Short mmCIF file of C-alpha atoms in Angstrom, two decimals:
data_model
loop_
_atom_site.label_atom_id
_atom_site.label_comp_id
_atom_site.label_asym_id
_atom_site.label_seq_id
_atom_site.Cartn_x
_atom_site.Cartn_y
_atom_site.Cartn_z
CA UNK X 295 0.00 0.00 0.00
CA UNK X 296 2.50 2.22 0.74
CA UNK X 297 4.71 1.42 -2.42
CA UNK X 298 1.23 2.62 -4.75
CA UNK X 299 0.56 5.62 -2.65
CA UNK X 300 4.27 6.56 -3.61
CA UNK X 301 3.92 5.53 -6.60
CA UNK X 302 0.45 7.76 -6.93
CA UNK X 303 1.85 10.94 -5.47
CA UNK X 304 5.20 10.54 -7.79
CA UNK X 305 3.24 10.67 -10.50
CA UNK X 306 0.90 13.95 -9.37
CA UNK X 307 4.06 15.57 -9.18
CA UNK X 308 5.74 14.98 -12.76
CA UNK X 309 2.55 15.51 -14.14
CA UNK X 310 2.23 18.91 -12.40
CA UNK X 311 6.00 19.46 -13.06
CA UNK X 312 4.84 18.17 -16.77
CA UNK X 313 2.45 21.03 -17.03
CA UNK X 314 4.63 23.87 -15.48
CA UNK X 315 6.76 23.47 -17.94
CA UNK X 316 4.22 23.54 -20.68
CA UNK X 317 2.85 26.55 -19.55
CA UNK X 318 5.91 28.11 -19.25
CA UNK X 319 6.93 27.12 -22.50
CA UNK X 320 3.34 28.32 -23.95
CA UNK X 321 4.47 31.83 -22.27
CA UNK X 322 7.95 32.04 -23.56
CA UNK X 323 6.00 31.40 -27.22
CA UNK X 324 3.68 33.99 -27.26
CA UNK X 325 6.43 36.51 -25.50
CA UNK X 326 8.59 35.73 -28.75
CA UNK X 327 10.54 32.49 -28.61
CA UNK X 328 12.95 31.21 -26.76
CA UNK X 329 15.91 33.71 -25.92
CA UNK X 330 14.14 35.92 -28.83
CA UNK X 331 13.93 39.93 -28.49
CA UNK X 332 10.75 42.14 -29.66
CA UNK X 333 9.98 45.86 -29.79
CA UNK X 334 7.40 47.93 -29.96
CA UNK X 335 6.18 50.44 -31.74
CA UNK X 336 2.59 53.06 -31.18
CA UNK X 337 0.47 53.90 -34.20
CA UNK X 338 -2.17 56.38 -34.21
CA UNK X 339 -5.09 55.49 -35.63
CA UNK X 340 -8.80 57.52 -36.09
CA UNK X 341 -10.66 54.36 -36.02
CA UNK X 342 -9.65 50.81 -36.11
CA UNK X 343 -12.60 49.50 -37.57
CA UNK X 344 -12.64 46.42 -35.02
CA UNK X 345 -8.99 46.02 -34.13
CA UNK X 346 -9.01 43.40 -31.12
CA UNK X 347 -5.87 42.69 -29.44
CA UNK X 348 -3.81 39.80 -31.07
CA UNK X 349 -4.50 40.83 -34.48
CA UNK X 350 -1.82 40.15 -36.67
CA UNK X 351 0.85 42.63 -38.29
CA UNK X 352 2.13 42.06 -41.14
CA UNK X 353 4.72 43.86 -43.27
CA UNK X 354 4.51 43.15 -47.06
CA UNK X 355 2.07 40.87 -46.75
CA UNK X 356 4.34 38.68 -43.74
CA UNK X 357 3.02 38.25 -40.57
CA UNK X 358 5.95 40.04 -38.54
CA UNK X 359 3.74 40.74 -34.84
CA UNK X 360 0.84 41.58 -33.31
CA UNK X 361 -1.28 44.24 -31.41
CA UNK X 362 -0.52 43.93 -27.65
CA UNK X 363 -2.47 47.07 -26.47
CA UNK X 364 -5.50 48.96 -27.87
CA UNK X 365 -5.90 52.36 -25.75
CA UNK X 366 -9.00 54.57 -26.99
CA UNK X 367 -8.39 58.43 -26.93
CA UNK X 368 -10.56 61.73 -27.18
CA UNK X 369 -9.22 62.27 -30.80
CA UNK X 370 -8.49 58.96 -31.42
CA UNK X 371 -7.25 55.47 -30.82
CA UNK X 372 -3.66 53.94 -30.15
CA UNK X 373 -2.11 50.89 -30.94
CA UNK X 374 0.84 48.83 -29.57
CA UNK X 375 2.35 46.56 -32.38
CA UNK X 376 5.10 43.86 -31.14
CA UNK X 377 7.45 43.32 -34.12
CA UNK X 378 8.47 39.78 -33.08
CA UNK X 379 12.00 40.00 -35.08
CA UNK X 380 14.36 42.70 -33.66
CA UNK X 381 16.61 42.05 -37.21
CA UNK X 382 13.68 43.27 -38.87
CA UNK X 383 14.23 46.93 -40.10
CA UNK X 384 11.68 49.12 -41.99
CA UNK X 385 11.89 52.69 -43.41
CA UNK X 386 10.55 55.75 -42.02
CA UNK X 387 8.12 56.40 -44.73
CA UNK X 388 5.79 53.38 -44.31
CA UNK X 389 1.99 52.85 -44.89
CA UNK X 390 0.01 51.48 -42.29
CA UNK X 391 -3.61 50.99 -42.65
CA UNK X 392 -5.76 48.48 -41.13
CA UNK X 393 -7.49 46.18 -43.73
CA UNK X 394 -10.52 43.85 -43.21
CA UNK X 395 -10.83 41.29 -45.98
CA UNK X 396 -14.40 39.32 -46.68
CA UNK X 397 -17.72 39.55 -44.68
CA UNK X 398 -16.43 37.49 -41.67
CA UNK X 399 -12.42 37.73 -42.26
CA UNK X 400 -10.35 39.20 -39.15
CA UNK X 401 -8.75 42.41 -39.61
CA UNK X 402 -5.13 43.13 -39.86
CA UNK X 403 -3.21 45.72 -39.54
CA UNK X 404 -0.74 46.10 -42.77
CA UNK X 405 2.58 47.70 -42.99
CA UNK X 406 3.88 48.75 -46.34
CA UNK X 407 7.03 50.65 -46.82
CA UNK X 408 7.15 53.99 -49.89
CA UNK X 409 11.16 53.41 -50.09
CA UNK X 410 13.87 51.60 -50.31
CA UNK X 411 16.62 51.22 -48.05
CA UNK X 412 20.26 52.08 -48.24
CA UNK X 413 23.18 49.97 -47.28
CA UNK X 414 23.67 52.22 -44.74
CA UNK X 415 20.48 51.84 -42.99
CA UNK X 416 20.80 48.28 -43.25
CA UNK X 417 23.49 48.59 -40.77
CA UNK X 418 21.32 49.92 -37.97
CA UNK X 419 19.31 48.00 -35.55
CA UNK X 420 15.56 48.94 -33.96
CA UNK X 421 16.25 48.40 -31.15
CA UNK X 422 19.97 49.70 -30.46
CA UNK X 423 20.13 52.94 -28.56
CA UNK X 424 22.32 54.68 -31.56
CA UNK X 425 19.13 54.01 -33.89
CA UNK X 426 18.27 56.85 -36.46
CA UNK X 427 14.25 57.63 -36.29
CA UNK X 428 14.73 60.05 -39.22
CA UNK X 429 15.91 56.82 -41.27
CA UNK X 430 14.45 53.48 -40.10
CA UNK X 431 11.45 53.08 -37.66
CA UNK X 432 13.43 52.32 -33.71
CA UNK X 433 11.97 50.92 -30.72
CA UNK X 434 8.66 52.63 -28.92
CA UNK X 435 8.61 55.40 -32.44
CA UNK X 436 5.43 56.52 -32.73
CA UNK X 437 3.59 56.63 -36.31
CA UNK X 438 0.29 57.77 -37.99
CA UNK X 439 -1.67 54.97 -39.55
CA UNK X 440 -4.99 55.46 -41.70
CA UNK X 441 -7.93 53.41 -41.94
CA UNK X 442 -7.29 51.05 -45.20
CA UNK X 443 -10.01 48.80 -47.07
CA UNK X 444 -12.88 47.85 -45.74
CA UNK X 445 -15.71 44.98 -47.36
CA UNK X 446 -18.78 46.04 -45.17
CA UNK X 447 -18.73 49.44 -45.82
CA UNK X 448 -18.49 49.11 -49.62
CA UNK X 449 -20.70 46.60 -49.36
CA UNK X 450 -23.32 49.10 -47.45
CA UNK X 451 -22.25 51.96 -50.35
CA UNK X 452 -23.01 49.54 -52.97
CA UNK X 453 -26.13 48.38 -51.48
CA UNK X 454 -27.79 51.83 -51.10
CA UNK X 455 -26.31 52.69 -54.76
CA UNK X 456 -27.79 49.75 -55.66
CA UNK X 457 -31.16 50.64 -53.67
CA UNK X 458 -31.70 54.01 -55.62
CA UNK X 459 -34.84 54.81 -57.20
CA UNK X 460 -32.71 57.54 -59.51
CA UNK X 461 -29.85 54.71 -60.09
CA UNK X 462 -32.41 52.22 -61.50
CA UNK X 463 -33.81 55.48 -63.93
CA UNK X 464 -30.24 56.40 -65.00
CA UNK X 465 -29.48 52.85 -65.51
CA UNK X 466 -33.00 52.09 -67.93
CA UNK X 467 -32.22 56.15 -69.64
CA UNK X 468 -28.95 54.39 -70.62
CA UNK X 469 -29.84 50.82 -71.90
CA UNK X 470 -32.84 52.87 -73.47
CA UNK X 471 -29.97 54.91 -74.91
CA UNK X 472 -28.14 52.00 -75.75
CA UNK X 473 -30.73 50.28 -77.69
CA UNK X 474 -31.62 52.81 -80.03
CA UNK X 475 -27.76 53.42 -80.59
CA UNK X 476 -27.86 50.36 -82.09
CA UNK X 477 -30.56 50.65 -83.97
CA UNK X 478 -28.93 53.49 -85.80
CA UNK X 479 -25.76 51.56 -85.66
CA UNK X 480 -27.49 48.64 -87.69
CA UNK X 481 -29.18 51.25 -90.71
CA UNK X 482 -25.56 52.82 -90.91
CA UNK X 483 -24.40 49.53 -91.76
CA UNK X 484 -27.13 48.91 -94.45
CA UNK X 485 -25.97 52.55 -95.83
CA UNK X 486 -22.37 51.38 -95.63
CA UNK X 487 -23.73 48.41 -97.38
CA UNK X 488 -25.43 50.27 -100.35
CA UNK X 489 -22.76 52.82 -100.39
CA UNK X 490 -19.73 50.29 -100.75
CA UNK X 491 -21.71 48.48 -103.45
CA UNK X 492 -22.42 52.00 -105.68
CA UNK X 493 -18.56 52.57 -105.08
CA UNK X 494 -17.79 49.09 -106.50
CA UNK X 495 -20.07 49.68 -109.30
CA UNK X 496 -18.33 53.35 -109.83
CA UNK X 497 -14.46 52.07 -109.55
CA UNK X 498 -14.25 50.30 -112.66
CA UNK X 499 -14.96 53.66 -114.83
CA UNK X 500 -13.25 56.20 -112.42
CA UNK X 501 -10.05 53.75 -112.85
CA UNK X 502 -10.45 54.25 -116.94
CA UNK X 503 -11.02 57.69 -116.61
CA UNK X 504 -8.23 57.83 -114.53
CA UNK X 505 -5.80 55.99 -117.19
CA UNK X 506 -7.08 57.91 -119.89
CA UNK X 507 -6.36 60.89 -118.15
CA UNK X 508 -3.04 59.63 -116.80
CA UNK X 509 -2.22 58.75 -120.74
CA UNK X 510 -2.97 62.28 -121.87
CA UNK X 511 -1.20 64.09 -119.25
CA UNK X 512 1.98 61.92 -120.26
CA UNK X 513 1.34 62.65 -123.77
CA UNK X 514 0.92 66.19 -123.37
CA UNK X 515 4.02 65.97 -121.21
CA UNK X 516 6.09 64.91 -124.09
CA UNK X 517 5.01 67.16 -126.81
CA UNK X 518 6.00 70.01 -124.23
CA UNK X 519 9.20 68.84 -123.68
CA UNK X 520 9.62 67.90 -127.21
CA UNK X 521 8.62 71.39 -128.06
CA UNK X 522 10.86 73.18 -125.38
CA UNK X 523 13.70 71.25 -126.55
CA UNK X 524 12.99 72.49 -130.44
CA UNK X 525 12.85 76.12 -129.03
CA UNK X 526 15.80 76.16 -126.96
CA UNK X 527 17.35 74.89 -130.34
CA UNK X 528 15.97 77.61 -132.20
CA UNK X 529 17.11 79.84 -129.57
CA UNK X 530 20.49 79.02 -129.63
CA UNK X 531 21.03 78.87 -133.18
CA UNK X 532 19.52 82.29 -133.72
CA UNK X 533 21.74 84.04 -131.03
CA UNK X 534 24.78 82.49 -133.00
CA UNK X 535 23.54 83.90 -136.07
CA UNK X 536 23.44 87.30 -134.55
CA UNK X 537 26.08 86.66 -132.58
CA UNK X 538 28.44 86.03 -136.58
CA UNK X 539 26.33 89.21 -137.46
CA UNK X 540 27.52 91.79 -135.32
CA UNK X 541 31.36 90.13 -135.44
CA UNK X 542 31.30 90.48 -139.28
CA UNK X 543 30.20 94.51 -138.68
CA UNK X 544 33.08 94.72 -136.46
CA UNK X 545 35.30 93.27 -139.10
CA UNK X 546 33.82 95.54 -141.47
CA UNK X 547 34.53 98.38 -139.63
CA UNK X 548 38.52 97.36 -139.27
CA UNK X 549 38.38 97.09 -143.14
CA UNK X 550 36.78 100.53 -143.88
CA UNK X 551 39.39 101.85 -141.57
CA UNK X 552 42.25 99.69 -143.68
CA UNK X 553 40.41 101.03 -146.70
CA UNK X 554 40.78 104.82 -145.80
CA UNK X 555 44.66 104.22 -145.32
CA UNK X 556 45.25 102.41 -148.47
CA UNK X 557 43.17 105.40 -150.26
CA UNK X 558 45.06 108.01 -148.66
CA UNK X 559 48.32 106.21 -150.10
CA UNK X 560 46.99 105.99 -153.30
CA UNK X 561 46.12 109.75 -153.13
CA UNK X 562 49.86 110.49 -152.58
CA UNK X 563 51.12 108.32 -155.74
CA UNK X 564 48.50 109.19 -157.87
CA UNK X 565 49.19 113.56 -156.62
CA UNK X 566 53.05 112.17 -157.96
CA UNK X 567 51.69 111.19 -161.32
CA UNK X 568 49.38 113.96 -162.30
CA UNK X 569 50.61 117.12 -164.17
CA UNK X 570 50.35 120.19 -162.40
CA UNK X 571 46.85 120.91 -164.38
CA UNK X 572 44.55 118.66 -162.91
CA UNK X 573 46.46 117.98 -159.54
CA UNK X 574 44.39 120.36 -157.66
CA UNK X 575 41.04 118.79 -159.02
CA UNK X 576 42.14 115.21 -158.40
CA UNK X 577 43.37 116.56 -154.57
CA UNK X 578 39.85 118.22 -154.10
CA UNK X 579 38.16 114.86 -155.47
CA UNK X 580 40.71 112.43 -153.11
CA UNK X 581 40.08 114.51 -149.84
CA UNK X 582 36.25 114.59 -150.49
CA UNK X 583 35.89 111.10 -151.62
CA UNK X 584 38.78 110.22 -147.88
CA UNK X 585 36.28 112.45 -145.74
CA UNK X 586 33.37 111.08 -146.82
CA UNK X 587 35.20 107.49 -145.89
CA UNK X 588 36.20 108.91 -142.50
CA UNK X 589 32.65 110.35 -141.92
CA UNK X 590 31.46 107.09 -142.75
CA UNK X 591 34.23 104.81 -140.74
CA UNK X 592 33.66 107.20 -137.63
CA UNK X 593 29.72 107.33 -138.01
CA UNK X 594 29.92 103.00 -138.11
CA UNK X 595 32.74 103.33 -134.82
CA UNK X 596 30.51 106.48 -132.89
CA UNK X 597 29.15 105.42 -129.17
CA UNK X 598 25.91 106.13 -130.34
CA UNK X 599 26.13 104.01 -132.98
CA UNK X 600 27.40 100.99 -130.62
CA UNK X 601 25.45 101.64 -127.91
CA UNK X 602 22.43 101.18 -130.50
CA UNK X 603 23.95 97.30 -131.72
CA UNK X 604 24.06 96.98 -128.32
CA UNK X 605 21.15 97.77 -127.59
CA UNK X 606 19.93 95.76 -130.29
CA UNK X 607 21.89 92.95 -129.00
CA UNK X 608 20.14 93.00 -125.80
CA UNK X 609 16.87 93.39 -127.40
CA UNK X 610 17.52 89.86 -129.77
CA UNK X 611 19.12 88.37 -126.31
CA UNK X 612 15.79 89.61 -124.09
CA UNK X 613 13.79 88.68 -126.96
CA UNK X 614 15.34 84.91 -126.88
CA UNK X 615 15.04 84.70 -123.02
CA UNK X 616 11.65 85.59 -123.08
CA UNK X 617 11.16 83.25 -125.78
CA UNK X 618 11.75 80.25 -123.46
CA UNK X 619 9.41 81.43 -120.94
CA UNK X 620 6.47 81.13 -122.36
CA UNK X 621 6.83 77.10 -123.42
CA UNK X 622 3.28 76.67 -122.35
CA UNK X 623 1.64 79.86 -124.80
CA UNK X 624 3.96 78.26 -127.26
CA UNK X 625 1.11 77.13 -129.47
CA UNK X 626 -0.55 80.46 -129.45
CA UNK X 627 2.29 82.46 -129.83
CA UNK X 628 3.49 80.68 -133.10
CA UNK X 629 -0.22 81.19 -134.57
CA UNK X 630 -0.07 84.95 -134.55
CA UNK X 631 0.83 86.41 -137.86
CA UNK X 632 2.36 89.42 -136.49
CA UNK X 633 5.02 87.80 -134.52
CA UNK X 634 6.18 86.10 -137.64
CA UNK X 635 5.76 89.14 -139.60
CA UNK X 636 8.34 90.78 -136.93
CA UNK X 637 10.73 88.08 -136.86
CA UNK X 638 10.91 88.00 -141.04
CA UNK X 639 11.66 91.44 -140.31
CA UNK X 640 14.37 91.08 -137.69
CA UNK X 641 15.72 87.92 -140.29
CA UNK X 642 15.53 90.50 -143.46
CA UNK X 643 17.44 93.16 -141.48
CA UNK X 644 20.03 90.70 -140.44
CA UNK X 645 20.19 89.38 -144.08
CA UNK X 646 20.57 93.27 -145.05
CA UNK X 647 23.60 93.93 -142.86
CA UNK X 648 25.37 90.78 -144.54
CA UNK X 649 24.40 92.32 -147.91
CA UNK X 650 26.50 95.42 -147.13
CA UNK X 651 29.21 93.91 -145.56
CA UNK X 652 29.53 92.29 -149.17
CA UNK X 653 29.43 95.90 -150.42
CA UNK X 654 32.23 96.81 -148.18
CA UNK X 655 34.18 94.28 -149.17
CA UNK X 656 33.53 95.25 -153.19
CA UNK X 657 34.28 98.73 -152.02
CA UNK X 658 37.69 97.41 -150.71
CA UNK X 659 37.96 95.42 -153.54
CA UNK X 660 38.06 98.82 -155.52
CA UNK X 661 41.92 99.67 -154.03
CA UNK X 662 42.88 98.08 -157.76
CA UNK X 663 41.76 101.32 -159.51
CA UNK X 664 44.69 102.93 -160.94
CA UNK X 665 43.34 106.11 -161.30
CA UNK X 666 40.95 108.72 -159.44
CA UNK X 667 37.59 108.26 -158.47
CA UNK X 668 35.55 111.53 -158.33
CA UNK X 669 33.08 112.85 -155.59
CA UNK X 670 30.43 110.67 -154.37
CA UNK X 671 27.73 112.00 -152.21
CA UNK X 672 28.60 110.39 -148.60
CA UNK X 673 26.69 106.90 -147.67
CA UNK X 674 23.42 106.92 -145.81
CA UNK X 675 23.51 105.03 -142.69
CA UNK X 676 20.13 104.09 -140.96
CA UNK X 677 20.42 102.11 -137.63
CA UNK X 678 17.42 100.81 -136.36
CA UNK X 679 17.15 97.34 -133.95
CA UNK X 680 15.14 95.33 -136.56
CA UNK X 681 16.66 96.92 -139.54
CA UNK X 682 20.23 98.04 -140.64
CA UNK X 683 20.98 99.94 -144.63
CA UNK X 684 24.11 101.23 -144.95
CA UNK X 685 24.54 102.22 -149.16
CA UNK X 686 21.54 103.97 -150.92
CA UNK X 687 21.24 104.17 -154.60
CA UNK X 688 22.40 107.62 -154.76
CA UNK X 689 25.83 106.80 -153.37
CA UNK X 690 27.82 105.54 -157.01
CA UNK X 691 31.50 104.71 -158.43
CA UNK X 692 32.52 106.91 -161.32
CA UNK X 693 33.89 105.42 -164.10
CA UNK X 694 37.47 105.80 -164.24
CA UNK X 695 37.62 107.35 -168.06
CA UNK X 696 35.88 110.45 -166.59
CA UNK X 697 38.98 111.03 -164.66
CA UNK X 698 41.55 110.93 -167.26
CA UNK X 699 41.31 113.76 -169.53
#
């Protein structure tokens, strides 16, 4: 008897030693671990929206604690969160908010930090007594938290949205709305319909019409290049032709000049040859017939008289520029009678300068003569810019026989 009633009150006392030490271990748990540090930290909160105490804490979505104390204020009410892990270190600039989610799920309060942190704030520790509360969040810091999504009160919104009298009438205004948008949406199609079959029906002759007209324009494009070619050609030749023109006057001019000296020596054999009767005649004759040559040579050689071919120059040059300019009137301007009649003119004027350049030249020719040649009434000279004479009729060689006596 005695040996069980040991045996009975041995085993009261493990078991009772047995449950100290599961209770103590059940403590040391919920205080953190075994050996393990916490810290705490206060958040201010409006309203907590059923907050008990125990709730969890988590930070990025990681249960990291729990609310220890919930103490109601005048302007508010504060919480104590435990952050279980003293290696855990958050920024300053964190979101905290306290979350309820579904109709019967517990509520949490949610940490969520704005920024990142630096290597250097990595380094510190919550709970050391060198922590930074400008940087990281330290041991007993006290932070503002806002109220963060709730179901039942969205639910409630949406319920008395939902419960509207002027909801329901916007909602049937809109589907009424709706409905005759797509009637008009199905008749546009039918137009769209009828007006993509008309432009079928119309693309086959716009495309010939477009050809055609793509064939004339290319044709017409040819002939005015074909044309502007054959006028620049004209061009050019022409200003060559008066371009020879005016060089052969020039010549001209150097030969008259040649002509006077060769005349003057002839003067002073021929004034060697003559008797002493009919010298002074023949003199009078030679230094009429060598003024009327100078007149002539210095009336061809005056300024005036250059500034005039010049002129004339420019005119045929202006004339030509002008000419290729007006490609496009081309047709027109070929038609009119008058502008041919003035160009046969400017051609015949031309055609009369070479005709007395040939008379210059038989005048030169005339150095041959071995005797006198008696007064002739000084040339004529008309300058004009479309027309040039330089001999008239009246202007005649002598026969030589009526100089020797």
């Amino acid at each position: 008897m005695l040996r069980n009633r040991l045996i009975q009150e041995g085993s009261v006392g493990l078991f009772a030693l047995l449950g100290l030490i599961v209770f103590g271990g059940l403590i040391v748990w919920l205080r953190g671990g075994f050996g393990g540090k916490s810290y705490e930290i206060f958040v201010e909160f409006t309203d907590v929206s059923g907050v008990t105490l125990g709730v969890n804490v988590t930070y990025r979505g990681v249960q990291v604690g729990k609310v220890t104390q919930i103490k109601p204020s005048s302007n508010g009410v504060d919480l104590t969160l435990e952050i279980s892990s003293p290696d855990l270190i958050m920024p300053r600039e964190v979101e905290i908010t306290t979350n309820r989610y579904g109709l019967i799920g517990e509520t949490s309060v949610d940490i969520l930090p704005k920024v990142s942190l630096s290597s250097d704030a990595l380094s510190m520790s919550p709970i050391s007594p060198e922590c930074d509360s400008n940087i990281i969040i330290c041991a007993e810091d006290r932070i503002v938290g806002e109220l963060g999504l709730q179901l039942v009160p969205s639910l409630v919104r949406l319920a008395n949205l939902y419960g509207d009298q002027q909801f329901f009438d916007n909602l049937n205004n809109a589907a009424k709305g709706l409905s005759l948008a797509a009637k008009e949406i199905v008749e546009l199609s039918q137009e769209l319909t009828l007006l993509s079959s008309t432009v079928r029906q119309e693309i086959p002759a716009l495309s010939e019409n477009a050809s055609s007209l793509t064939k004339a324009v290319t044709e017409t494009s040819n002939q005015v290049t074909t044309l502007s070619r054959n006028l620049d050609n004209l061009v050019v030749e022409n200003q060559e032709n008066i371009t020879t023109t005016f060089n052969n006057l020039g010549e001209v001019s150097e030969e008259i000049k040649s002509l006077v000296i060769n005349l003057e020596a002839i003067a002073q054999k021929v004034d060697s040859g003559l008797d002493a009767a009919d010298t002074a005649q023949i003199m009078q004759d030679l230094e009429i017939l060598t003024a009327n040559l100078r007149s002539l040579s210095e009336t061809i050689s005056s300024p005036t008289n250059l500034v005039v071919l010049q002129e004339t120059l420019d005119s045929a040059r202006a004339t030509f520029a002008n000419a290729k300019k007006i490609t496009a009137d081309l047709d027109e301007l070929t038609g009119d009678p008058v502008f041919r009649n003035n160009f046969r003119n400017l051609v015949n004027g031309l055609n009369n300068l070479v005709s007395s350049t040939d008379d210059l030249d038989t005048l030169s020719s005339s150095n041959n003569i071995s005797f006198g040649i008696l007064p002739a009434p000084p040339p004529e000279l008309i300058f004009s810019q479309a027309h040039i004479s330089l001999f008239q009729p009246s202007g005649t060689f002598i026969d030589s026989q009526r100089i020797v006596k």
